GROMACS .gro file of C-alpha atoms in nm:
model
  203
    1MET     CA    1  -2.470  -0.728   0.772
    2SER     CA    2  -2.398  -0.924   0.455
    3VAL     CA    3  -2.045  -0.968   0.325
    4LEU     CA    4  -1.958  -0.933  -0.041
    5SER     CA    5  -1.837  -1.252  -0.204
    6SER     CA    6  -1.508  -1.280  -0.391
    7ARG     CA    7  -1.506  -1.286  -0.766
    8THR     CA    8  -1.414  -1.624  -0.909
    9GLY     CA    9  -1.336  -1.759  -1.254
   10ARG     CA   10  -1.150  -1.612  -1.548
   11ASP     CA   11  -1.441  -1.518  -1.775
   12ARG     CA   12  -1.373  -1.144  -1.750
   13GLN     CA   13  -0.996  -1.166  -1.710
   14ARG     CA   14  -0.787  -0.907  -1.895
   15TYR     CA   15  -0.480  -1.007  -2.099
   16ASP     CA   16  -0.205  -0.805  -2.262
   17ASN     CA   17   0.038  -0.960  -2.510
   18ASN     CA   18  -0.031  -1.305  -2.367
   19PHE     CA   19   0.017  -1.189  -2.007
   20ARG     CA   20  -0.264  -1.226  -1.756
   21LEU     CA   21  -0.311  -0.883  -1.597
   22VAL     CA   22  -0.307  -0.867  -1.218
   23SER     CA   23  -0.370  -0.574  -0.985
   24GLY     CA   24  -0.279  -0.549  -0.618
   25CYS     CA   25  -0.166  -0.320  -0.342
   26ILE     CA   26   0.054  -0.280  -0.038
   27PRO     CA   27  -0.178  -0.172   0.244
   28TYR     CA   28  -0.003   0.044   0.504
   29ARG     CA   29  -0.060   0.260   0.809
   30LEU     CA   30   0.141   0.503   1.019
   31ILE     CA   31   0.194   0.414   1.383
   32LYS     CA   32   0.264   0.668   1.655
   33ALA     CA   33   0.563   0.629   1.880
   34ASP     CA   34   0.654   0.891   2.139
   35ASP     CA   35   1.022   0.801   2.124
   36ILE     CA   36   1.051   0.861   1.747
   37GLU     CA   37   1.156   1.206   1.631
   38GLU     CA   38   0.913   1.384   1.401
   39ASP     CA   39   1.168   1.559   1.182
   40SER     CA   40   1.349   1.262   1.025
   41SER     CA   41   1.252   1.087   0.701
   42VAL     CA   42   1.413   0.769   0.830
   43ASP     CA   43   1.197   0.781   1.141
   44PHE     CA   44   0.895   0.840   0.920
   45VAL     CA   45   0.965   0.507   0.748
   46ASN     CA   46   1.009   0.339   1.086
   47LYS     CA   47   0.653   0.442   1.166
   48LEU     CA   48   0.522   0.244   0.871
   49GLU     CA   49   0.350  -0.091   0.903
   50VAL     CA   50   0.231  -0.293   0.605
   51LEU     CA   51  -0.048  -0.548   0.599
   52MET     CA   52   0.013  -0.896   0.459
   53VAL     CA   53  -0.219  -1.194   0.432
   54SER     CA   54  -0.162  -1.568   0.433
   55SER     CA   55  -0.228  -1.779   0.128
   56PRO     CA   56  -0.496  -2.050   0.145
   57ASN     CA   57  -0.346  -2.373   0.283
   58ARG     CA   58  -0.002  -2.207   0.323
   59HIS     CA   59   0.178  -2.020   0.598
   60ASP     CA   60   0.378  -1.773   0.390
   61LEU     CA   61   0.257  -1.419   0.337
   62VAL     CA   62   0.160  -1.208   0.037
   63PHE     CA   63   0.008  -0.871  -0.043
   64PRO     CA   64  -0.351  -0.860  -0.173
   65LYS     CA   65  -0.362  -0.913  -0.548
   66GLY     CA   66  -0.571  -1.081  -0.813
   67GLY     CA   67  -0.695  -1.076  -1.168
   68TRP     CA   68  -0.779  -0.742  -1.328
   69GLU     CA   69  -1.114  -0.787  -1.500
   70ASP     CA   70  -1.260  -0.616  -1.805
   71ASP     CA   71  -1.541  -0.431  -1.622
   72GLU     CA   72  -1.312  -0.237  -1.387
   73THR     CA   73  -1.012  -0.006  -1.390
   74VAL     CA   74  -0.677  -0.120  -1.256
   75LEU     CA   75  -0.735   0.097  -0.947
   76GLU     CA   76  -1.079  -0.054  -0.889
   77ALA     CA   77  -0.928  -0.401  -0.919
   78ALA     CA   78  -0.660  -0.321  -0.659
   79SER     CA   79  -0.919  -0.181  -0.418
   80ARG     CA   80  -1.145  -0.483  -0.469
   81GLU     CA   81  -0.862  -0.726  -0.397
   82ALA     CA   82  -0.777  -0.536  -0.077
   83ILE     CA   83  -1.134  -0.583   0.044
   84GLU     CA   84  -1.169  -0.944  -0.070
   85GLU     CA   85  -0.837  -1.078   0.057
   86ALA     CA   86  -0.744  -0.847   0.346
   87GLY     CA   87  -1.070  -0.682   0.448
   88VAL     CA   88  -0.937  -0.326   0.432
   89LYS     CA   89  -1.042  -0.002   0.267
   90GLY     CA   90  -0.843   0.314   0.221
   91ILE     CA   91  -0.685   0.577   0.003
   92LEU     CA   92  -0.515   0.431  -0.302
   93ARG     CA   93  -0.214   0.611  -0.444
   94GLU     CA   94  -0.306   0.645  -0.812
   95VAL     CA   95   0.050   0.625  -0.946
   96PRO     CA   96   0.154   0.257  -0.951
   97LEU     CA   97   0.464   0.150  -0.764
   98GLY     CA   98   0.555  -0.040  -1.078
   99VAL     CA   99   0.464  -0.326  -1.309
  100TRP     CA  100   0.622  -0.668  -1.261
  101GLU     CA  101   0.617  -0.976  -1.481
  102PHE     CA  102   0.610  -1.309  -1.301
  103ARG     CA  103   0.483  -1.665  -1.311
  104SER     CA  104   0.240  -1.731  -1.030
  105LYS     CA  105   0.237  -2.069  -0.858
  106SER     CA  106  -0.142  -2.053  -0.878
  107SER     CA  107  -0.146  -1.990  -1.252
  108THR     CA  108  -0.328  -2.232  -1.475
  109VAL     CA  109  -0.164  -2.428  -1.755
  110GLU     CA  110  -0.325  -2.182  -1.996
  111ASP     CA  111  -0.162  -1.887  -1.817
  112GLU     CA  112   0.180  -2.052  -1.830
  113CYS     CA  113   0.143  -2.121  -2.200
  114LEU     CA  114   0.037  -1.762  -2.266
  115GLY     CA  115   0.332  -1.609  -2.085
  116GLY     CA  116   0.256  -1.574  -1.715
  117CYS     CA  117   0.131  -1.264  -1.533
  118LYS     CA  118   0.190  -0.890  -1.533
  119GLY     CA  119   0.117  -0.729  -1.197
  120TYR     CA  120   0.039  -0.365  -1.122
  121MET     CA  121   0.102  -0.274  -0.758
  122PHE     CA  122  -0.018   0.033  -0.567
  123ALA     CA  123   0.020   0.179  -0.218
  124LEU     CA  124  -0.300   0.181  -0.011
  125GLU     CA  125  -0.323   0.393   0.304
  126VAL     CA  126  -0.564   0.197   0.521
  127THR     CA  127  -0.849   0.394   0.677
  128GLU     CA  128  -1.081   0.108   0.771
  129GLU     CA  129  -1.036  -0.255   0.878
  130LEU     CA  130  -1.342  -0.474   0.832
  131GLU     CA  131  -1.429  -0.729   1.098
  132ASP     CA  132  -1.561  -0.963   0.831
  133TRP     CA  133  -1.460  -0.992   0.466
  134PRO     CA  134  -1.503  -1.237   0.175
  135GLU     CA  135  -1.188  -1.448   0.229
  136ARG     CA  136  -1.165  -1.425   0.606
  137LYS     CA  137  -1.198  -1.803   0.652
  138ASN     CA  138  -0.904  -1.873   0.421
  139ARG     CA  139  -0.667  -1.589   0.510
  140GLU     CA  140  -0.509  -1.438   0.817
  141ARG     CA  141  -0.383  -1.082   0.813
  142ARG     CA  142  -0.074  -0.949   0.990
  143TRP     CA  143   0.061  -0.600   1.040
  144LEU     CA  144   0.441  -0.596   1.005
  145ASN     CA  145   0.719  -0.345   0.989
  146VAL     CA  146   0.891  -0.317   0.651
  147LYS     CA  147   1.195  -0.523   0.756
  148GLU     CA  148   0.975  -0.811   0.875
  149ALA     CA  149   0.767  -0.793   0.558
  150LEU     CA  150   1.076  -0.816   0.336
  151GLU     CA  151   1.185  -1.130   0.518
  152LEU     CA  152   0.844  -1.296   0.499
  153CYS     CA  153   0.750  -1.204   0.141
  154ARG     CA  154   0.660  -1.515  -0.053
  155TYR     CA  155   0.758  -1.388  -0.398
  156GLU     CA  156   1.074  -1.214  -0.515
  157TRP     CA  157   0.873  -0.974  -0.732
  158MET     CA  158   0.671  -0.870  -0.427
  159GLN     CA  159   0.995  -0.799  -0.242
  160ARG     CA  160   1.094  -0.567  -0.526
  161ALA     CA  161   0.753  -0.399  -0.508
  162LEU     CA  162   0.800  -0.352  -0.134
  163GLU     CA  163   1.145  -0.201  -0.189
  164GLU     CA  164   0.993   0.045  -0.435
  165PHE     CA  165   0.717   0.120  -0.185
  166LEU     CA  166   0.984   0.196   0.075
  167ARG     CA  167   1.161   0.433  -0.164
  168VAL     CA  168   0.836   0.618  -0.237
  169MET     CA  169   0.751   0.645   0.132
  170GLU     CA  170   1.100   0.776   0.212
  171ASP     CA  171   1.053   1.046  -0.053
  172ASP     CA  172   0.713   1.131   0.094
  173GLY     CA  173   0.866   1.149   0.440
  174ARG     CA  174   1.132   1.394   0.324
  175LEU     CA  175   0.866   1.601   0.146
  176ARG     CA  176   0.647   1.611   0.457
  177THR     CA  177   0.945   1.717   0.666
  178GLU     CA  178   1.029   2.000   0.425
  179GLU     CA  179   0.665   2.116   0.418
  180GLU     CA  180   0.640   2.108   0.798
  181THR     CA  181   0.963   2.308   0.824
  182VAL     CA  182   0.832   2.572   0.583
  183GLN     CA  183   0.500   2.588   0.769
  184ASP     CA  184   0.674   2.623   1.105
  185SER     CA  185   0.894   2.903   0.969
  186SER     CA  186   0.594   3.087   0.824
  187LYS     CA  187   0.406   3.050   1.151
  188LEU     CA  188   0.701   3.187   1.344
  189GLU     CA  189   0.725   3.488   1.112
  190GLU     CA  190   0.352   3.559   1.154
  191GLU     CA  191   0.380   3.537   1.532
  192CYS     CA  192   0.674   3.776   1.530
  193GLN     CA  193   0.483   4.025   1.316
  194ILE     CA  194   0.184   4.039   1.550
  195ASP     CA  195   0.363   3.998   1.883
  196PRO     CA  196   0.237   4.292   2.098
  197TRP     CA  197   0.576   4.308   2.268
  198TYR     CA  198   0.709   4.462   1.950
  199CYS     CA  199   0.405   4.686   1.883
  200PHE     CA  200   0.394   5.056   1.963
  201VAL     CA  201   0.182   5.360   1.874
  202VAL     CA  202   0.328   5.652   1.683
  203ASN     CA  203   0.165   5.986   1.769
   0.00000   0.00000   0.00000
């Protein structure tokens, strides 16, 4: 099975007000733990693991990101970078976690003169991990809990993106808990209504 190659060069790179546009994502998954309660939003966050990758020739970790090009949407760019750098596919949350301006250490002199980078970050729920991917030889991937990821984040702006990701996931956890509570209550009411113990025939 052939592996797609990574896009290279800046020929199709998008710019906005002198900022090079970048798109990336925070890949995540939910882990199951028997000793974690199901009805707590805090515990829901504790079930989260995020995927980070190493940078070429470095040991620090980053989230998949790269240039947003003019033949793709920002969501397509984020999904592409996840495949190229981390070898994962999944469900991308369409609402961005935020937009951050930064100066990348890998930026060219031209980028620095123009004004640096503007990065759009999304949450990606991983559904598939590829055994082989375009940048496998240059990157290692690691699943980490959120606390570990915050400590190992290479860039300050990525730490802020991760903090926003955590806030969004906490909100989702509370919402899921409320929905499950409502569903359980409705189910209980239905069971009570049809319980034969309480049924009788009127002649």
